[in-house]
Structure formats: structure tokens, C-alpha cells
PDB file of C-alpha atoms and ligand atoms in Angstrom:
ATOM      1  CA  THR A   1      90.607  84.874  21.351  1.00  0.00           C
ATOM      2  CA  LYS A   2      93.677  83.544  19.596  1.00  0.00           C
ATOM      3  CA  PHE A   3      93.691  82.215  16.062  1.00  0.00           C
ATOM      4  CA  THR A   4      95.969  79.399  14.973  1.00  0.00           C
ATOM      5  CA  ASN A   5      94.571  78.553  11.563  1.00  0.00           C
ATOM      6  CA  VAL A   6      93.367  80.401   8.510  1.00  0.00           C
ATOM      7  CA  ILE A   7      91.818  78.937   5.362  1.00  0.00           C
ATOM      8  CA  VAL A   8      91.964  80.856   2.080  1.00  0.00           C
ATOM      9  CA  ARG A   9      91.179  79.952  -1.527  1.00  0.00           C
ATOM     10  CA  LYS A  10      93.035  81.327  -4.524  1.00  0.00           C
ATOM     11  CA  PRO A  11      90.932  83.429  -6.885  1.00  0.00           C
ATOM     12  CA  GLY A  12      90.307  81.946 -10.327  1.00  0.00           C
ATOM     13  CA  ARG A  13      90.157  83.788 -13.628  1.00  0.00           C
ATOM     14  CA  SER A  14      86.378  83.574 -13.267  1.00  0.00           C
ATOM     15  CA  LEU A  15      86.614  86.113 -10.409  1.00  0.00           C
ATOM     16  CA  CYS A  16      85.974  88.643 -13.179  1.00  0.00           C
ATOM     17  CA  ASP A  17      82.426  87.253 -13.381  1.00  0.00           C
ATOM     18  CA  GLY A  18      81.813  87.482  -9.638  1.00  0.00           C
ATOM     19  CA  ILE A  19      78.564  88.944  -8.370  1.00  0.00           C
ATOM     20  CA  THR A  20      78.774  92.710  -8.037  1.00  0.00           C
ATOM     21  CA  SER A  21      76.578  95.598  -7.010  1.00  0.00           C
ATOM     22  CA  ALA A  22      79.115  98.066  -8.413  1.00  0.00           C
ATOM     23  CA  PRO A  23      79.723  97.298 -12.115  1.00  0.00           C
ATOM     24  CA  GLU A  24      80.905 100.897 -12.543  1.00  0.00           C
ATOM     25  CA  LEU A  25      84.144  99.912 -10.763  1.00  0.00           C
ATOM     26  CA  GLY A  26      84.988  97.606 -13.684  1.00  0.00           C
ATOM     27  CA  GLN A  27      85.960  93.924 -13.635  1.00  0.00           C
ATOM     28  CA  PRO A  28      88.772  92.702 -11.391  1.00  0.00           C
ATOM     29  CA  ILE A  29      92.130  92.264 -13.138  1.00  0.00           C
ATOM     30  CA  TYR A  30      93.042  88.637 -12.450  1.00  0.00           C
ATOM     31  CA  GLU A  31      96.826  89.034 -12.292  1.00  0.00           C
ATOM     32  CA  ARG A  32      96.511  91.938  -9.870  1.00  0.00           C
ATOM     33  CA  ALA A  33      93.959  90.004  -7.767  1.00  0.00           C
ATOM     34  CA  VAL A  34      96.474  87.150  -7.431  1.00  0.00           C
ATOM     35  CA  GLU A  35      99.167  89.587  -6.261  1.00  0.00           C
ATOM     36  CA  GLU A  36      96.808  91.099  -3.721  1.00  0.00           C
ATOM     37  CA  HIS A  37      95.913  87.610  -2.522  1.00  0.00           C
ATOM     38  CA  ASP A  38      99.591  86.745  -2.058  1.00  0.00           C
ATOM     39  CA  ASP A  39     100.076  89.943  -0.030  1.00  0.00           C
ATOM     40  CA  TYR A  40      97.026  89.074   2.073  1.00  0.00           C
ATOM     41  CA  ILE A  41      98.456  85.634   2.869  1.00  0.00           C
ATOM     42  CA  ALA A  42     101.821  87.185   3.757  1.00  0.00           C
ATOM     43  CA  ALA A  43     100.090  89.605   6.161  1.00  0.00           C
ATOM     44  CA  LEU A  44      98.209  86.744   7.830  1.00  0.00           C
ATOM     45  CA  LYS A  45     101.427  84.786   8.275  1.00  0.00           C
ATOM     46  CA  GLN A  46     102.960  87.807  10.003  1.00  0.00           C
ATOM     47  CA  CYS A  47     100.142  87.477  12.559  1.00  0.00           C
ATOM     48  CA  GLY A  48     101.373  84.027  13.517  1.00  0.00           C
ATOM     49  CA  VAL A  49      98.742  81.787  11.925  1.00  0.00           C
ATOM     50  CA  GLU A  50      99.104  78.653   9.822  1.00  0.00           C
ATOM     51  CA  VAL A  51      97.568  79.334   6.389  1.00  0.00           C
ATOM     52  CA  THR A  52      95.855  76.542   4.417  1.00  0.00           C
ATOM     53  CA  GLU A  53      95.638  77.649   0.801  1.00  0.00           C
ATOM     54  CA  LEU A  54      93.008  75.915  -1.337  1.00  0.00           C
ATOM     55  CA  PRO A  55      93.199  75.808  -5.144  1.00  0.00           C
ATOM     56  CA  ALA A  56      91.097  78.085  -7.338  1.00  0.00           C
ATOM     57  CA  LEU A  57      87.686  76.832  -8.437  1.00  0.00           C
ATOM     58  CA  GLU A  58      86.861  78.266 -11.847  1.00  0.00           C
ATOM     59  CA  ALA A  59      83.281  76.946 -11.682  1.00  0.00           C
ATOM     60  CA  TYR A  60      82.600  79.281  -8.747  1.00  0.00           C
ATOM     61  CA  PRO A  61      83.583  82.879  -9.552  1.00  0.00           C
ATOM     62  CA  ASP A  62      83.155  84.030  -5.938  1.00  0.00           C
ATOM     63  CA  SER A  63      84.776  81.021  -4.256  1.00  0.00           C
ATOM     64  CA  CYS A  64      87.832  82.946  -3.010  1.00  0.00           C
ATOM     65  CA  PHE A  65      85.382  84.517  -0.521  1.00  0.00           C
ATOM     66  CA  VAL A  66      85.666  81.490   1.780  1.00  0.00           C
ATOM     67  CA  GLU A  67      84.074  83.274   4.695  1.00  0.00           C
ATOM     68  CA  ASP A  68      80.600  82.763   3.227  1.00  0.00           C
ATOM     69  CA  PRO A  69      80.210  78.948   2.903  1.00  0.00           C
ATOM     70  CA  ALA A  70      81.348  78.212   6.486  1.00  0.00           C
ATOM     71  CA  VAL A  71      81.437  79.731   9.969  1.00  0.00           C
ATOM     72  CA  ILE A  72      84.023  78.446  12.415  1.00  0.00           C
ATOM     73  CA  THR A  73      83.585  78.896  16.164  1.00  0.00           C
ATOM     74  CA  ARG A  74      85.782  77.749  19.021  1.00  0.00           C
ATOM     75  CA  CYS A  75      83.322  74.891  19.597  1.00  0.00           C
ATOM     76  CA  GLY A  76      82.759  73.665  16.056  1.00  0.00           C
ATOM     77  CA  ALA A  77      82.176  74.531  12.418  1.00  0.00           C
ATOM     78  CA  ILE A  78      78.917  75.321  10.661  1.00  0.00           C
ATOM     79  CA  ILE A  79      78.706  74.678   6.915  1.00  0.00           C
ATOM     80  CA  THR A  80      76.288  77.297   5.650  1.00  0.00           C
ATOM     81  CA  ASN A  81      73.747  77.261   2.826  1.00  0.00           C
ATOM     82  CA  PRO A  82      74.849  80.295   0.794  1.00  0.00           C
ATOM     83  CA  GLY A  83      71.980  82.458  -0.362  1.00  0.00           C
ATOM     84  CA  ALA A  84      73.176  83.235  -3.905  1.00  0.00           C
ATOM     85  CA  ASP A  85      72.455  80.439  -6.448  1.00  0.00           C
ATOM     86  CA  THR A  86      75.835  80.737  -8.180  1.00  0.00           C
ATOM     87  CA  ARG A  87      77.583  80.351  -4.825  1.00  0.00           C
ATOM     88  CA  ASN A  88      75.549  77.644  -3.109  1.00  0.00           C
ATOM     89  CA  GLY A  89      77.771  74.752  -4.304  1.00  0.00           C
ATOM     90  CA  GLU A  90      80.786  76.308  -2.587  1.00  0.00           C
ATOM     91  CA  LYS A  91      79.614  74.675   0.643  1.00  0.00           C
ATOM     92  CA  ASP A  92      80.409  71.187  -0.716  1.00  0.00           C
ATOM     93  CA  GLU A  93      83.829  72.340  -1.881  1.00  0.00           C
ATOM     94  CA  ILE A  94      84.868  73.730   1.530  1.00  0.00           C
ATOM     95  CA  GLU A  95      83.468  70.943   3.733  1.00  0.00           C
ATOM     96  CA  PRO A  96      86.270  68.367   3.234  1.00  0.00           C
ATOM     97  CA  THR A  97      88.845  70.944   4.316  1.00  0.00           C
ATOM     98  CA  ILE A  98      86.806  71.871   7.393  1.00  0.00           C
ATOM     99  CA  ARG A  99      86.602  68.174   8.281  1.00  0.00           C
ATOM    100  CA  GLN A 100      90.385  68.007   8.397  1.00  0.00           C
ATOM    101  CA  PHE A 101      90.146  70.243  11.476  1.00  0.00           C
ATOM    102  CA  PHE A 102      86.877  69.069  13.114  1.00  0.00           C
ATOM    103  CA  ASP A 103      85.371  65.630  13.789  1.00  0.00           C
ATOM    104  CA  ASP A 104      81.757  64.705  12.956  1.00  0.00           C
ATOM    105  CA  GLU A 105      80.195  65.945  16.216  1.00  0.00           C
ATOM    106  CA  HIS A 106      81.729  69.336  15.639  1.00  0.00           C
ATOM    107  CA  VAL A 107      80.443  69.949  12.114  1.00  0.00           C
ATOM    108  CA  ALA A 108      76.864  71.207  11.673  1.00  0.00           C
ATOM    109  CA  HIS A 109      74.889  72.397   8.638  1.00  0.00           C
ATOM    110  CA  ILE A 110      72.383  75.067   7.706  1.00  0.00           C
ATOM    111  CA  VAL A 111      69.798  73.376   5.467  1.00  0.00           C
ATOM    112  CA  ALA A 112      67.056  74.551   3.069  1.00  0.00           C
ATOM    113  CA  PRO A 113      64.795  76.449   3.341  1.00  0.00           C
ATOM    114  CA  GLY A 114      67.312  78.167   5.607  1.00  0.00           C
ATOM    115  CA  THR A 115      70.010  80.215   3.896  1.00  0.00           C
ATOM    116  CA  LEU A 116      72.984  81.911   5.503  1.00  0.00           C
ATOM    117  CA  ASP A 117      76.233  83.515   4.319  1.00  0.00           C
ATOM    118  CA  GLY A 118      79.149  83.604   6.756  1.00  0.00           C
ATOM    119  CA  GLY A 119      79.725  87.251   5.856  1.00  0.00           C
ATOM    120  CA  ASP A 120      76.586  87.951   7.859  1.00  0.00           C
ATOM    121  CA  VAL A 121      78.088  86.491  11.030  1.00  0.00           C
ATOM    122  CA  MET A 122      80.181  88.576  13.412  1.00  0.00           C
ATOM    123  CA  MET A 123      81.815  86.853  16.377  1.00  0.00           C
ATOM    124  CA  VAL A 124      82.062  88.835  19.621  1.00  0.00           C
ATOM    125  CA  GLY A 125      83.497  86.440  22.161  1.00  0.00           C
ATOM    126  CA  ASP A 126      80.945  83.665  22.590  1.00  0.00           C
ATOM    127  CA  HIS A 127      78.127  85.704  21.036  1.00  0.00           C
ATOM    128  CA  PHE A 128      77.435  85.821  17.315  1.00  0.00           C
ATOM    129  CA  PHE A 129      75.544  88.667  15.651  1.00  0.00           C
ATOM    130  CA  VAL A 130      73.821  87.483  12.467  1.00  0.00           C
ATOM    131  CA  GLY A 131      72.667  89.864   9.759  1.00  0.00           C
ATOM    132  CA  ARG A 132      69.306  89.174   8.150  1.00  0.00           C
ATOM    133  CA  SER A 133      70.045  90.104   4.564  1.00  0.00           C
ATOM    134  CA  ALA A 134      69.256  89.273   0.957  1.00  0.00           C
ATOM    135  CA  ARG A 135      71.468  86.176   1.504  1.00  0.00           C
ATOM    136  CA  THR A 136      70.593  85.140   5.064  1.00  0.00           C
ATOM    137  CA  ASN A 137      66.962  84.430   5.933  1.00  0.00           C
ATOM    138  CA  GLU A 138      64.972  84.019   9.137  1.00  0.00           C
ATOM    139  CA  GLU A 139      65.062  80.211   9.009  1.00  0.00           C
ATOM    140  CA  GLY A 140      68.814  80.198   8.407  1.00  0.00           C
ATOM    141  CA  ILE A 141      69.292  82.395  11.468  1.00  0.00           C
ATOM    142  CA  ARG A 142      66.973  80.203  13.544  1.00  0.00           C
ATOM    143  CA  GLN A 143      68.976  77.075  12.681  1.00  0.00           C
ATOM    144  CA  PHE A 144      72.259  78.879  13.244  1.00  0.00           C
ATOM    145  CA  ILE A 145      71.294  80.075  16.737  1.00  0.00           C
ATOM    146  CA  GLU A 146      69.986  76.607  17.613  1.00  0.00           C
ATOM    147  CA  ILE A 147      73.357  75.081  16.663  1.00  0.00           C
ATOM    148  CA  LEU A 148      75.234  77.743  18.652  1.00  0.00           C
ATOM    149  CA  GLU A 149      73.083  77.178  21.725  1.00  0.00           C
ATOM    150  CA  GLY A 150      73.757  73.430  21.518  1.00  0.00           C
ATOM    151  CA  TRP A 151      77.432  74.294  21.887  1.00  0.00           C
ATOM    152  CA  GLY A 152      76.899  76.723  24.786  1.00  0.00           C
ATOM    153  CA  LEU A 153      77.260  79.798  22.549  1.00  0.00           C
ATOM    154  CA  SER A 154      74.648  82.414  21.678  1.00  0.00           C
ATOM    155  CA  GLY A 155      73.426  84.420  18.702  1.00  0.00           C
ATOM    156  CA  SER A 156      71.116  87.275  17.831  1.00  0.00           C
ATOM    157  CA  GLU A 157      69.633  88.697  14.647  1.00  0.00           C
ATOM    158  CA  VAL A 158      70.509  92.108  13.231  1.00  0.00           C
ATOM    159  CA  PRO A 159      68.260  93.217  10.365  1.00  0.00           C
ATOM    160  CA  LEU A 160      70.131  94.854   7.463  1.00  0.00           C
ATOM    161  CA  GLU A 161      68.682  97.457   5.178  1.00  0.00           C
ATOM    162  CA  GLU A 162      71.524  98.683   3.002  1.00  0.00           C
ATOM    163  CA  VAL A 163      74.666  96.605   2.786  1.00  0.00           C
ATOM    164  CA  LEU A 164      75.330  93.129   1.334  1.00  0.00           C
ATOM    165  CA  HIS A 165      76.573  91.432   4.490  1.00  0.00           C
ATOM    166  CA  LEU A 166      76.687  92.368   8.181  1.00  0.00           C
ATOM    167  CA  LYS A 167      80.481  92.571   8.130  1.00  0.00           C
ATOM    168  CA  THR A 168      80.397  94.862   5.102  1.00  0.00           C
ATOM    169  CA  GLY A 169      79.553  97.562   7.631  1.00  0.00           C
ATOM    170  CA  VAL A 170      80.521  96.457  11.134  1.00  0.00           C
ATOM    171  CA  ASN A 171      83.544  94.571  12.446  1.00  0.00           C
ATOM    172  CA  TYR A 172      84.669  93.665  15.943  1.00  0.00           C
ATOM    173  CA  LEU A 173      88.323  94.299  16.806  1.00  0.00           C
ATOM    174  CA  GLU A 174      88.272  92.558  20.221  1.00  0.00           C
ATOM    175  CA  ASP A 175      88.790  94.421  23.528  1.00  0.00           C
ATOM    176  CA  GLY A 176      85.312  95.974  23.230  1.00  0.00           C
ATOM    177  CA  ASN A 177      86.259  97.921  20.100  1.00  0.00           C
ATOM    178  CA  MET A 178      83.977  97.905  17.071  1.00  0.00           C
ATOM    179  CA  LEU A 179      84.308  99.605  13.698  1.00  0.00           C
ATOM    180  CA  VAL A 180      80.869 100.807  12.590  1.00  0.00           C
ATOM    181  CA  SER A 181      79.649 102.512   9.428  1.00  0.00           C
ATOM    182  CA  GLY A 182      76.380 103.637   7.877  1.00  0.00           C
ATOM    183  CA  GLU A 183      73.276 101.844   9.091  1.00  0.00           C
ATOM    184  CA  PHE A 184      75.182 100.269  12.012  1.00  0.00           C
ATOM    185  CA  ILE A 185      76.273 103.472  13.736  1.00  0.00           C
ATOM    186  CA  ASP A 186      73.031 103.831  15.674  1.00  0.00           C
ATOM    187  CA  LYS A 187      71.846 100.234  16.003  1.00  0.00           C
ATOM    188  CA  PRO A 188      70.958  99.456  19.636  1.00  0.00           C
ATOM    189  CA  ASP A 189      72.590  96.014  19.287  1.00  0.00           C
ATOM    190  CA  PHE A 190      76.019  97.632  19.395  1.00  0.00           C
ATOM    191  CA  ALA A 191      75.358 100.344  22.000  1.00  0.00           C
ATOM    192  CA  GLU A 192      77.550  98.744  24.665  1.00  0.00           C
ATOM    193  CA  TYR A 193      80.722  98.660  22.557  1.00  0.00           C
ATOM    194  CA  ASN A 194      83.416 101.273  22.056  1.00  0.00           C
ATOM    195  CA  LYS A 195      82.279 102.285  18.585  1.00  0.00           C
ATOM    196  CA  VAL A 196      84.721 103.768  16.124  1.00  0.00           C
ATOM    197  CA  ILE A 197      82.673 105.558  13.498  1.00  0.00           C
ATOM    198  CA  VAL A 198      83.871 105.071   9.942  1.00  0.00           C
ATOM    199  CA  PRO A 199      83.086 108.052   7.694  1.00  0.00           C
ATOM    200  CA  GLU A 200      80.814 107.438   4.708  1.00  0.00           C
ATOM    201  CA  ASP A 201      83.568 108.088   2.154  1.00  0.00           C
ATOM    202  CA  GLU A 202      85.685 105.349   3.782  1.00  0.00           C
ATOM    203  CA  ALA A 203      82.835 102.889   4.386  1.00  0.00           C
ATOM    204  CA  TYR A 204      84.637 100.004   2.646  1.00  0.00           C
ATOM    205  CA  GLY A 205      87.408 100.404   5.246  1.00  0.00           C
ATOM    206  CA  ALA A 206      85.037  99.254   8.007  1.00  0.00           C
ATOM    207  CA  ASN A 207      85.876  95.700   6.933  1.00  0.00           C
ATOM    208  CA  CYS A 208      89.127  95.175   8.833  1.00  0.00           C
ATOM    209  CA  ILE A 209      90.199  91.966  10.574  1.00  0.00           C
ATOM    210  CA  TRP A 210      91.773  91.438  13.975  1.00  0.00           C
ATOM    211  CA  VAL A 211      94.308  88.604  13.962  1.00  0.00           C
ATOM    212  CA  ASN A 212      96.111  87.964  17.243  1.00  0.00           C
ATOM    213  CA  GLY A 213      96.510  91.587  18.260  1.00  0.00           C
ATOM    214  CA  THR A 214      97.250  92.955  14.804  1.00  0.00           C
ATOM    215  CA  VAL A 215      94.530  94.598  12.723  1.00  0.00           C
ATOM    216  CA  ILE A 216      94.748  94.191   8.955  1.00  0.00           C
ATOM    217  CA  VAL A 217      93.297  97.293   7.279  1.00  0.00           C
ATOM    218  CA  PRO A 218      92.518  97.679   3.558  1.00  0.00           C
ATOM    219  CA  GLU A 219      94.783 100.109   1.694  1.00  0.00           C
ATOM    220  CA  GLY A 220      93.393 103.549   0.945  1.00  0.00           C
ATOM    221  CA  TYR A 221      91.353 104.320   4.084  1.00  0.00           C
ATOM    222  CA  PRO A 222      93.529 106.731   6.109  1.00  0.00           C
ATOM    223  CA  THR A 223      90.895 107.755   8.657  1.00  0.00           C
ATOM    224  CA  VAL A 224      90.198 104.126   9.500  1.00  0.00           C
ATOM    225  CA  LEU A 225      93.909 103.286   9.678  1.00  0.00           C
ATOM    226  CA  LYS A 226      94.598 106.142  12.064  1.00  0.00           C
ATOM    227  CA  ALA A 227      91.597 105.326  14.256  1.00  0.00           C
ATOM    228  CA  VAL A 228      92.733 101.703  14.574  1.00  0.00           C
ATOM    229  CA  GLN A 229      96.305 102.760  15.378  1.00  0.00           C
ATOM    230  CA  ASP A 230      95.003 105.258  17.958  1.00  0.00           C
ATOM    231  CA  LEU A 231      93.317 102.334  19.732  1.00  0.00           C
ATOM    232  CA  GLY A 232      96.804 100.893  20.213  1.00  0.00           C
ATOM    233  CA  TYR A 233      96.746  98.096  17.654  1.00  0.00           C
ATOM    234  CA  LYS A 234      99.611  97.115  15.439  1.00  0.00           C
ATOM    235  CA  THR A 235      98.396  97.406  11.863  1.00  0.00           C
ATOM    236  CA  LEU A 236      99.173  95.857   8.501  1.00  0.00           C
ATOM    237  CA  VAL A 237      97.799  97.338   5.298  1.00  0.00           C
ATOM    238  CA  VAL A 238      96.774  95.181   2.335  1.00  0.00           C
ATOM    239  CA  ASP A 239      95.373  96.322  -1.001  1.00  0.00           C
ATOM    240  CA  THR A 240      92.077  94.576  -1.779  1.00  0.00           C
ATOM    241  CA  SER A 241      90.919  96.921  -4.520  1.00  0.00           C
ATOM    242  CA  GLU A 242      90.424  94.136  -7.093  1.00  0.00           C
ATOM    243  CA  TYR A 243      88.117  92.302  -4.676  1.00  0.00           C
ATOM    244  CA  ARG A 244      86.214  95.477  -3.888  1.00  0.00           C
ATOM    245  CA  LYS A 245      85.091  95.501  -7.540  1.00  0.00           C
ATOM    246  CA  VAL A 246      83.017  92.389  -6.743  1.00  0.00           C
ATOM    247  CA  ASP A 247      81.868  93.496  -3.277  1.00  0.00           C
ATOM    248  CA  GLY A 248      84.589  91.533  -1.481  1.00  0.00           C
ATOM    249  CA  GLY A 249      86.470  92.760   1.559  1.00  0.00           C
ATOM    250  CA  LEU A 250      89.310  91.630   3.791  1.00  0.00           C
ATOM    251  CA  SER A 251      87.221  89.445   6.057  1.00  0.00           C
ATOM    252  CA  CYS A 252      85.519  87.555   3.208  1.00  0.00           C
ATOM    253  CA  LEU A 253      88.851  86.265   1.956  1.00  0.00           C
ATOM    254  CA  SER A 254      89.584  84.026   4.945  1.00  0.00           C
ATOM    255  CA  LEU A 255      88.249  81.749   7.654  1.00  0.00           C
ATOM    256  CA  ARG A 256      90.110  82.424  10.889  1.00  0.00           C
ATOM    257  CA  PHE A 257      89.984  80.022  13.836  1.00  0.00           C
TER     258      PHE A 257
HETATM  259  C1  CIR B 301      79.151  88.003  -3.449  1.00  0.00           C
HETATM  260  O1  CIR B 301      78.349  88.838  -3.888  1.00  0.00           O
HETATM  261  O2  CIR B 301      78.783  86.999  -2.859  1.00  0.00           O
HETATM  262  C2  CIR B 301      80.627  88.220  -3.701  1.00  0.00           C
HETATM  263  N1  CIR B 301      80.799  88.893  -4.944  1.00  0.00           N
HETATM  264  C3  CIR B 301      81.231  88.994  -2.567  1.00  0.00           C
HETATM  265  C4  CIR B 301      81.172  88.267  -1.257  1.00  0.00           C
HETATM  266  C5  CIR B 301      81.728  89.051  -0.152  1.00  0.00           C
HETATM  267  N2  CIR B 301      81.716  88.302   1.043  1.00  0.00           N
HETATM  268  C6  CIR B 301      81.524  88.811   2.247  1.00  0.00           C
HETATM  269  O3  CIR B 301      81.241  89.999   2.386  1.00  0.00           O
HETATM  270  N3  CIR B 301      81.614  87.975   3.268  1.00  0.00           N
END
């Protein structure tokens, strides 16, 4: 795998009204969120990718989490049908940008009654694990796997019990290495990988991203950082604490392809 492009979207002031399961963390501070976003883009650029930065969309508080309305594979892009009502329209906002990179035969869609959030999709080579969650349903997964198979790729379902999205708790770092936390530690689906177990008190740190040999790790998770460095990866640390307040992690903030 080698990524050449990344798509991000600036947060809007409405980020403060993003969906959250953790209101006790308080609302994101917009100015700080913008700084963190700038640092995130700078880290990506250090990994040798071209970054396409889309403008903020105030009508969609969670629209900076571009990973959810689309999934991009090496064979084509899939526009999803996001499972949260306030986010569903994000798919129409991202599609024109996706079409700048892919022609018609290489753009597919998840359609109602199927729902799917890209945060539930984890790419491991040519196989895609798909979390069945509050956002991603059985029909969405069925359509998704059908599209993948049409492109010579494969997919399989992973039922979730606790976390929002699959990648909230498990992330693939390439080279057989996988960061796993909580409910994913013992799942048979991931038995064949070199699992790095993320301790419960650093669970948010399980959401790291591999970009061309460098792993970007969220700031404040020292056990995770050390484990990733011990695997031999170069690391970059980025603070995403404002996004954490609305359940967002490092991976959600970009589409990498
Ligand atoms: C949401 O609940 O949809 C947003 N507040 C957070 C989305 C995070 N995205 C992701 O994990 N892929």
C-alpha cells in the first residue's frame, strides 16, 4: 500500500454541536479544533501525500469526519449512506470531490435501506472488515461486499457491541500489525494478525493511522506511542483532543488513497 492523496474537510463552528456520546468532556473549542486540524494536515504532508482541503460546511456539524461518507479502495470509491440522520447529506457534499479522482465506472453507492459509515470499514490489503454497528446495518454491509467483490476485493462483517465505529477500537498498521482494544482483543476475525493490545485507559489511542510507513498517533497515549515505535515505525504525534469530545479520532478526519 502507498497513499498519494488525502481528502480532509475543515471543521466549522458547528462542530460544537457534533454528535457525542461523551457530553461530560465538554464542547469542542472551535479555534483550538482549527489549530489541531492544521497540525493534522502538516503531519499528513510530512508523509508525502497530496492533501485536498475542502471548505467547512456549517450545515453539517460532523462533516470534518470525511471518513464516514465515503470509502476509497485501490479499485474505486464507494459513496456511503451514513447512518446518522444529521450526517446523511454529507454524502452529496463529498461526491463531487471523489469524482475528481475517479470516473463513473469506479464510483459506487450504498443505497437505502442499507446504511454504512466509512468509520466501520478497515482495509487490510484487499480485504475489508466492516463493523455492524448502530450506523452500519446488515443491508449496507451486503451491498458493500457485493461492490467489493465486483472489483475483485473482499469483505467480511464484524459485529460491534460497545464502540461507535469499528476503527474506534481496531486499526491496521500494515505489515501484519494491528492495534486492538476492548471488545476487539479476542475477536476471532483478527486472530491471525500481530495484535498490539491497547490498555483500557488508552483506548482512544487505538485509532492511529499508517501513512506510507509513518504512523500518526494521537497525543497523550504513551503506551500506544511506545508500542508503535517498538514495532519499528516512524511516528508523528498530533493532538486531536477537541475532536475526541465529539467521538472523532485521527482516522475519521481524512480519506487516504
Ligand atoms: C459522529 O458521531 O458521527 C461524529 N461525532 C464522530 C464520527 C467519528 N468518525 C469515525 O469514527 N469514523
